[in-house]
XYZ file of C-alpha atoms in Angstrom:
501
model
C -87.665 -34.270 85.323
C -90.896 -34.112 87.281
C -94.245 -33.795 85.572
C -95.994 -32.199 88.572
C -94.716 -30.354 91.699
C -96.714 -29.401 94.724
C -95.722 -26.030 96.302
C -96.013 -26.257 100.077
C -96.013 -22.515 100.679
C -97.752 -19.256 99.951
C -97.033 -15.609 98.985
C -94.239 -14.421 96.716
C -92.096 -17.613 97.024
C -95.022 -19.782 95.933
C -95.518 -17.462 92.951
C -91.794 -17.647 92.185
C -91.804 -21.480 92.182
C -95.025 -21.684 90.129
C -93.438 -19.486 87.445
C -90.289 -21.598 87.387
C -92.450 -24.710 86.964
C -94.299 -23.113 84.051
C -90.993 -22.267 82.293
C -89.803 -25.873 82.794
C -93.111 -27.332 81.509
C -93.884 -28.749 84.955
C -97.494 -28.594 86.209
C -97.751 -26.915 89.570
C -100.133 -27.566 92.479
C -100.781 -24.810 95.017
C -102.174 -25.278 98.509
C -104.074 -22.515 100.279
C -105.664 -21.692 103.567
C -109.167 -20.218 103.733
C -107.584 -16.726 103.883
C -105.655 -17.364 100.679
C -108.323 -18.746 98.327
C -108.054 -15.702 96.042
C -104.341 -15.118 96.596
C -102.032 -14.675 93.624
C -100.174 -17.941 94.133
C -103.506 -19.783 94.244
C -104.500 -18.322 90.896
C -101.168 -18.823 89.127
C -100.778 -22.538 89.795
C -102.294 -25.172 87.524
C -104.205 -26.799 90.385
C -105.338 -25.636 93.823
C -106.051 -27.640 96.988
C -107.545 -25.866 100.052
C -105.941 -27.184 103.284
C -107.685 -25.502 106.174
C -108.261 -22.360 108.289
C -106.119 -19.235 108.141
C -103.781 -19.958 111.063
C -100.693 -21.692 109.648
C -100.793 -24.188 112.524
C -104.042 -25.466 111.005
C -103.008 -25.323 107.348
C -99.514 -24.651 105.992
C -97.791 -26.393 108.957
C -99.917 -29.565 108.937
C -97.818 -32.259 107.288
C -100.659 -34.701 106.736
C -102.692 -32.097 104.858
C -99.777 -31.293 102.542
C -99.105 -34.959 101.807
C -102.814 -35.643 101.217
C -102.912 -32.762 98.709
C -99.931 -34.246 96.886
C -101.494 -37.690 96.749
C -104.841 -36.374 95.526
C -103.208 -34.421 92.686
C -100.619 -37.111 91.830
C -97.684 -34.735 92.371
C -94.270 -36.371 92.151
C -92.309 -33.848 94.232
C -92.860 -31.162 96.853
C -91.077 -27.788 96.957
C -91.225 -26.286 100.456
C -90.040 -22.746 99.540
C -88.733 -21.036 102.655
C -90.302 -20.750 106.131
C -93.128 -23.032 107.285
C -91.907 -26.624 106.750
C -88.865 -25.864 104.628
C -86.353 -26.804 107.353
C -88.431 -29.519 108.997
C -86.590 -32.873 108.818
C -89.752 -34.751 109.839
C -91.572 -33.241 106.869
C -88.782 -34.221 104.493
C -88.828 -37.769 105.838
C -92.584 -37.899 105.491
C -92.377 -36.725 101.904
C -89.837 -39.410 101.068
C -91.830 -41.985 103.032
C -94.848 -41.189 100.823
C -92.769 -42.007 97.750
C -92.334 -38.374 96.734
C -89.250 -36.226 96.170
C -88.420 -33.441 98.585
C -86.927 -30.506 96.636
C -84.247 -29.612 99.100
C -81.542 -31.211 101.182
C -81.762 -34.714 102.663
C -83.585 -35.239 105.982
C -80.178 -35.990 107.539
C -78.805 -32.608 106.365
C -81.954 -30.854 107.619
C -81.571 -32.510 111.009
C -77.929 -31.441 111.158
C -78.032 -27.958 109.651
C -81.610 -27.059 110.573
C -80.571 -27.326 114.227
C -78.225 -24.408 114.839
C -76.520 -26.022 117.830
C -75.642 -29.144 115.864
C -74.616 -27.013 112.882
C -72.132 -25.193 115.136
C -70.614 -28.541 116.080
C -70.377 -29.541 112.421
C -68.634 -26.227 111.591
C -66.051 -26.872 114.334
C -65.402 -30.335 112.901
C -64.936 -28.800 109.463
C -62.401 -26.301 110.841
C -64.703 -23.311 110.313
C -64.414 -20.552 112.980
C -67.511 -20.182 115.154
C -68.766 -17.573 117.620
C -68.304 -18.828 121.236
C -71.575 -20.349 122.323
C -73.431 -23.132 124.190
C -75.348 -26.332 123.734
C -79.143 -26.002 123.976
C -80.100 -24.634 127.388
C -83.036 -26.171 129.242
C -83.483 -23.852 132.230
C -83.046 -20.264 133.317
C -80.406 -21.273 135.863
C -78.357 -23.175 133.247
C -78.708 -20.235 130.857
C -77.492 -17.794 133.457
C -74.420 -19.904 134.254
C -73.534 -20.138 130.555
C -74.159 -16.410 130.002
C -71.737 -15.553 132.827
C -69.186 -17.899 131.277
C -69.540 -16.227 127.858
C -69.868 -12.731 129.229
C -72.691 -10.300 128.443
C -74.015 -9.359 125.984
C -75.217 -12.680 124.602
C -77.802 -13.701 122.021
C -80.489 -16.298 122.733
C -81.287 -18.155 119.518
C -83.793 -20.804 118.443
C -82.010 -24.018 117.398
C -84.458 -24.474 114.492
C -85.843 -22.114 111.867
C -84.516 -18.712 110.820
C -85.487 -15.234 109.767
C -84.678 -13.807 113.186
C -87.590 -15.698 114.803
C -86.797 -16.856 118.301
C -83.761 -14.601 118.704
C -83.115 -12.097 121.505
C -80.121 -9.999 122.558
C -79.496 -10.016 126.302
C -77.327 -7.318 127.896
C -77.493 -8.336 131.564
C -78.839 -10.875 134.036
C -82.113 -9.069 134.544
C -83.108 -9.483 130.876
C -82.220 -13.170 130.575
C -85.261 -14.982 131.918
C -87.700 -12.863 129.916
C -85.603 -13.222 126.761
C -85.508 -16.980 127.144
C -89.289 -17.198 127.491
C -89.866 -14.849 124.556
C -87.445 -16.682 122.286
C -88.926 -20.073 123.158
C -92.476 -18.897 122.639
C -91.708 -17.299 119.276
C -89.681 -20.276 118.094
C -92.453 -22.700 118.966
C -95.107 -20.566 117.280
C -92.972 -20.252 114.116
C -91.332 -23.656 113.847
C -93.007 -25.975 116.364
C -89.701 -26.300 118.289
C -88.909 -24.258 121.401
C -85.267 -25.342 121.861
C -82.807 -22.468 122.253
C -79.104 -21.959 122.773
C -76.845 -18.918 123.360
C -73.918 -17.251 121.615
C -71.597 -14.434 122.597
C -72.720 -11.215 120.969
C -70.183 -9.914 118.420
C -69.962 -6.122 118.501
C -70.723 -4.300 115.232
C -70.424 -7.295 112.919
C -71.375 -7.452 109.274
C -73.687 -10.272 108.163
C -72.283 -11.924 105.032
C -73.551 -15.198 103.583
C -72.408 -17.527 100.827
C -74.764 -19.281 98.441
C -73.763 -22.910 97.964
C -75.019 -25.621 95.556
C -74.386 -29.328 95.795
C -75.430 -32.344 93.758
C -75.902 -36.057 94.519
C -72.513 -36.845 93.024
C -70.680 -34.979 95.776
C -69.858 -31.822 93.824
C -70.153 -28.641 95.894
C -69.388 -25.037 94.882
C -70.388 -21.535 95.915
C -72.016 -18.684 94.000
C -70.218 -16.016 95.981
C -71.603 -13.819 98.723
C -74.490 -11.590 99.718
C -74.171 -8.781 102.258
C -77.200 -8.717 104.622
C -76.150 -6.244 107.284
C -79.116 -3.855 106.912
C -81.593 -5.590 109.231
C -83.720 -5.010 112.267
C -84.648 -7.497 114.951
C -82.349 -9.894 113.130
C -84.579 -9.824 110.017
C -82.919 -8.709 106.787
C -84.253 -5.645 104.993
C -81.679 -4.996 102.226
C -79.310 -7.560 100.708
C -76.679 -6.967 98.060
C -74.020 -8.794 96.064
C -71.113 -8.471 96.047
C -70.332 -7.202 99.519
C -68.689 -3.784 99.563
C -66.491 -5.006 102.427
C -64.819 -8.181 101.111
C -61.620 -8.248 99.133
C -60.713 -11.211 96.920
C -58.541 -12.896 99.550
C -61.222 -12.839 102.278
C -63.899 -13.808 99.776
C -61.907 -16.880 98.732
C -61.290 -17.957 102.344
C -64.951 -17.582 103.260
C -66.122 -19.362 100.138
C -63.749 -22.268 100.816
C -65.062 -22.490 104.406
C -68.681 -22.610 103.161
C -67.883 -25.341 100.662
C -65.896 -27.313 103.240
C -68.817 -27.280 105.670
C -71.249 -28.421 102.999
C -68.902 -31.272 102.024
C -68.558 -32.313 105.670
C -72.338 -32.335 106.096
C -72.941 -34.412 102.919
C -75.125 -31.581 101.728
C -77.300 -31.714 98.611
C -79.306 -29.086 96.713
C -78.991 -25.350 97.431
C -78.284 -23.751 100.793
C -76.633 -20.728 102.434
C -73.761 -20.617 104.892
C -73.982 -17.436 106.978
C -71.121 -15.634 108.686
C -70.547 -12.715 111.012
C -67.501 -10.659 110.001
C -65.889 -8.224 112.418
C -64.218 -4.934 111.578
C -60.823 -6.680 111.302
C -61.986 -9.176 108.702
C -62.293 -12.102 111.110
C -65.226 -14.269 110.193
C -67.322 -16.641 112.280
C -69.872 -19.280 111.269
C -73.345 -18.102 112.211
C -75.675 -20.732 110.819
C -76.520 -22.673 107.694
C -79.937 -22.252 106.085
C -80.714 -25.563 104.353
C -83.230 -24.100 101.931
C -83.769 -21.396 99.322
C -83.214 -17.912 100.804
C -85.587 -14.977 100.512
C -82.741 -13.041 98.959
C -81.881 -15.604 96.285
C -82.751 -13.201 93.401
C -79.675 -11.100 94.217
C -77.437 -14.029 93.349
C -79.527 -14.885 90.316
C -79.041 -11.389 88.861
C -75.266 -11.287 89.296
C -74.633 -14.922 88.179
C -77.381 -15.476 85.637
C -78.267 -18.786 87.368
C -81.937 -19.658 88.045
C -81.663 -21.126 91.519
C -85.259 -22.503 91.661
C -84.790 -24.320 88.364
C -81.418 -25.590 89.590
C -83.071 -26.845 92.782
C -85.532 -28.933 90.770
C -82.817 -30.316 88.502
C -80.672 -31.287 91.479
C -83.656 -32.909 93.209
C -84.253 -34.918 90.064
C -80.739 -36.269 90.309
C -79.032 -34.158 87.721
C -75.442 -32.883 88.293
C -74.755 -29.186 88.873
C -73.637 -28.813 85.245
C -70.967 -26.171 85.745
C -67.767 -25.646 87.737
C -66.526 -23.063 90.210
C -64.505 -21.441 87.452
C -67.687 -21.027 85.413
C -69.208 -18.776 88.133
C -68.189 -15.355 86.824
C -70.473 -12.688 88.402
C -71.154 -9.422 86.658
C -72.400 -6.141 87.966
C -74.058 -5.380 91.313
C -77.463 -6.303 92.685
C -79.573 -5.208 95.667
C -82.851 -6.503 97.071
C -85.327 -4.498 99.098
C -87.885 -6.431 101.167
C -91.158 -4.497 100.935
C -93.182 -5.474 103.962
C -96.518 -4.344 105.380
C -94.916 -2.682 108.375
C -94.765 0.891 109.607
C -91.110 1.963 109.915
C -92.205 5.031 111.921
C -93.806 2.816 114.578
C -90.956 0.396 115.221
C -91.953 -1.614 112.139
C -95.349 -2.563 113.586
C -97.426 -4.772 111.250
C -99.904 -2.961 109.006
C -102.774 -5.224 107.897
C -105.357 -4.131 105.342
C -106.299 -4.254 101.675
C -103.949 -3.168 98.945
C -105.863 -0.530 96.962
C -103.021 0.600 94.685
C -99.974 -1.373 93.560
C -97.791 0.167 90.898
C -94.261 -1.220 90.907
C -91.451 0.536 89.049
C -90.306 -0.546 85.637
C -87.288 -0.100 83.405
C -83.823 -1.605 82.874
C -82.307 -3.623 85.687
C -85.514 -3.819 87.756
C -87.128 -7.103 88.921
C -90.262 -7.259 91.085
C -91.115 -10.538 92.859
C -94.503 -10.204 94.513
C -97.133 -12.394 96.108
C -99.954 -9.853 95.894
C -101.872 -7.721 93.471
C -104.530 -4.991 93.717
C -107.323 -6.034 96.056
C -105.163 -8.463 98.027
C -105.696 -8.531 101.766
C -102.599 -8.412 103.956
C -103.432 -10.833 106.757
C -102.072 -10.687 110.323
C -101.797 -14.479 110.205
C -98.680 -14.519 108.005
C -95.295 -12.904 107.419
C -95.784 -9.265 106.319
C -93.639 -9.614 103.166
C -95.527 -8.123 100.212
C -92.878 -8.089 97.530
C -89.183 -7.912 96.803
C -87.705 -5.187 94.635
C -84.425 -6.370 93.070
C -82.126 -3.972 91.245
C -79.167 -4.758 88.962
C -76.578 -2.321 87.544
C -72.998 -2.345 86.323
C -71.525 -1.202 89.676
C -72.680 -0.211 93.179
C -73.023 3.513 92.545
C -75.263 2.897 89.569
C -77.184 0.269 91.484
C -77.916 2.755 94.279
C -78.950 5.429 91.747
C -81.254 2.996 90.002
C -82.723 1.848 93.314
C -83.511 5.479 94.281
C -85.345 5.973 91.003
C -87.261 2.731 91.485
C -88.266 3.557 95.051
C -89.429 6.982 93.874
C -91.716 5.383 91.310
C -93.107 2.610 93.524
C -96.668 3.160 94.791
C -98.594 1.060 97.315
C -101.737 2.285 99.028
C -103.926 0.574 101.616
C -101.187 -0.505 104.013
C -98.054 1.147 105.282
C -94.789 -0.295 104.028
C -91.042 -0.043 104.347
C -90.695 2.012 101.147
C -89.969 5.368 102.883
C -87.416 3.625 105.073
C -85.559 2.410 101.966
C -85.703 5.900 100.460
C -83.939 7.346 103.515
C -81.373 4.529 103.667
C -80.433 5.153 100.062
C -79.924 8.838 100.809
C -77.654 8.106 103.757
C -73.983 8.760 103.004
C -72.858 5.968 105.278
C -74.838 3.385 103.345
C -73.634 4.866 100.055
C -70.060 4.385 101.261
C -70.759 0.789 102.270
C -70.260 1.567 105.961
C -72.724 -0.739 107.681
C -73.152 -3.449 110.299
C -76.082 -5.336 111.793
C -76.756 -2.503 114.276
C -77.011 0.194 111.580
C -80.802 0.401 111.598
C -81.088 0.479 115.378
C -78.546 3.296 115.651
C -79.623 5.431 112.693
C -83.323 4.838 112.372
C -85.163 3.356 115.309
C -83.293 5.390 117.918
C -83.774 8.654 115.983
C -87.488 8.041 115.404
C -87.945 7.309 119.122
C -86.043 10.473 119.947
C -88.207 12.750 117.824
C -91.354 11.060 119.180
C -90.226 11.891 122.678
C -88.844 15.388 122.057
C -91.589 16.636 119.702
C -94.700 14.560 120.489
C -97.236 17.086 119.175
C -95.515 17.376 115.830
C -95.013 13.619 115.591
C -98.665 12.940 116.435
C -99.821 15.449 113.835
C -97.562 13.806 111.259
C -99.012 10.362 111.934
C -102.541 11.688 111.832
C -101.840 13.334 108.444
C -100.324 10.123 107.207
C -103.496 8.241 108.078
C -105.508 10.753 106.011
C -103.209 11.042 103.037
C -102.132 7.382 102.778
C -98.758 5.859 102.476
C -96.366 7.546 100.029
C -93.057 6.160 98.954
C -91.282 9.435 99.638
C -91.947 13.151 99.596
C -91.654 14.740 96.213
C -90.910 18.121 97.740
C -87.702 19.628 99.099
C -85.741 17.358 101.426
C -83.521 20.020 103.009
C -82.823 19.703 106.716
C -84.615 22.311 108.844
C -82.320 24.039 111.296
C -80.138 21.670 113.244
C -82.596 18.766 113.150
C -81.238 15.470 111.954
C -82.515 14.233 108.617
C -83.083 10.894 110.318
C -85.246 12.570 112.985
C -87.317 14.400 110.418
C -87.868 11.601 107.971
C -91.012 10.258 109.563
C -92.520 13.703 109.839
C -91.650 14.988 106.416
C -92.232 11.977 104.257
C -95.601 11.104 105.745
C -96.910 14.648 105.432
C -95.655 15.804 102.008
C -92.836 17.736 103.638
C -95.022 20.011 105.753
C -93.158 19.265 109.016
């Protein structure tokens, strides 16, 4: 096992890795930009190396600076976390070229699975169903011809990276050129690669992914699924395991497909195979994320397996150490991504200083955070503040526990997604497991836009009051619906103003 690991990341995932290192008696090295000198991850690691200005293009994305930090501190391995360089095959090659161990898949697997167009081709070779799509498109004219062949609507997607970055839905010819430009620009800014391709848009699909693990001896197995259908702009907001939609037969078929693809790709370490599932139970390969996922704690809570520790053992050459039959999940888990965004203003970023941070406590509650009181939420980085992960014996109890936890959670200084989660948990459709990737657009964003347009004076007053009174997790007063107004329409008004509207 390694004596020292450099963490090439920031925020809550860097904190998560540093804690795993401490438990495994491995010394950790953090890197930080000028904006992160006092960040939690910088304080928790055993050593700290500043690597440049706040923009990630001048710090966290500069390979030479990361490798120099590893050499100066005599680290033996580098953990990339997720985002930044985690799916960059050139980075993995550079790490190995420097005589270090990359804690993740091989550069060859990253080149294959980190490129979504090539991953699609690999899925086809492995006999895994895929959504009809294209090779990378290089011009607007070529994209238009392919879109007409597929039939609108289509989705423009970055070939590299993930997290919904570089992805745009296109409903007609008039939207295509702008969507291509926006997707390319966002993909290049996030991943340094502006290549994009297109897929046919699947109407009302569920997003279900399978966690896989693979060792250097060729053993591959899956740790079952996570449902990730509550999302907006293709970025996940709530994840849960198991999925309320899958039965055992469909679960087995999807798990076998995920394992087959990983075998075919010669995959090593942990990864996630993502699928779209239609209302009839037909599933299609979406992409493979060759890295640790943001939502990995959901799987950890239902399986009892520490995925970060497993990553490091696999990278050190150890076998998985258990079989598929040994994976016996128990209970139900949900994760809520708490981001510094205003759900009442189309999830606009909310930068500022965190003045109050009081997470909930009690049985079945885990809080993975990259901040503490006094932390500054910077516009330079992803707005993720923390992840609230809930475990209970079944889904109904998990939802009830999540409601209690959201009620207790307090953050002041920036606006967050907490009131959004409170309303989702109160929605009968979510409680019944009736969801798809368009759920948020239909039942939140559209309703908020409607009340803004139909009652602008009331909405403006509500936002002004919210600025004075600060961000509250949810109103503690009566939540009855007034007249014939939708609860979804009133949520922004009532929960930001102590129920006065």
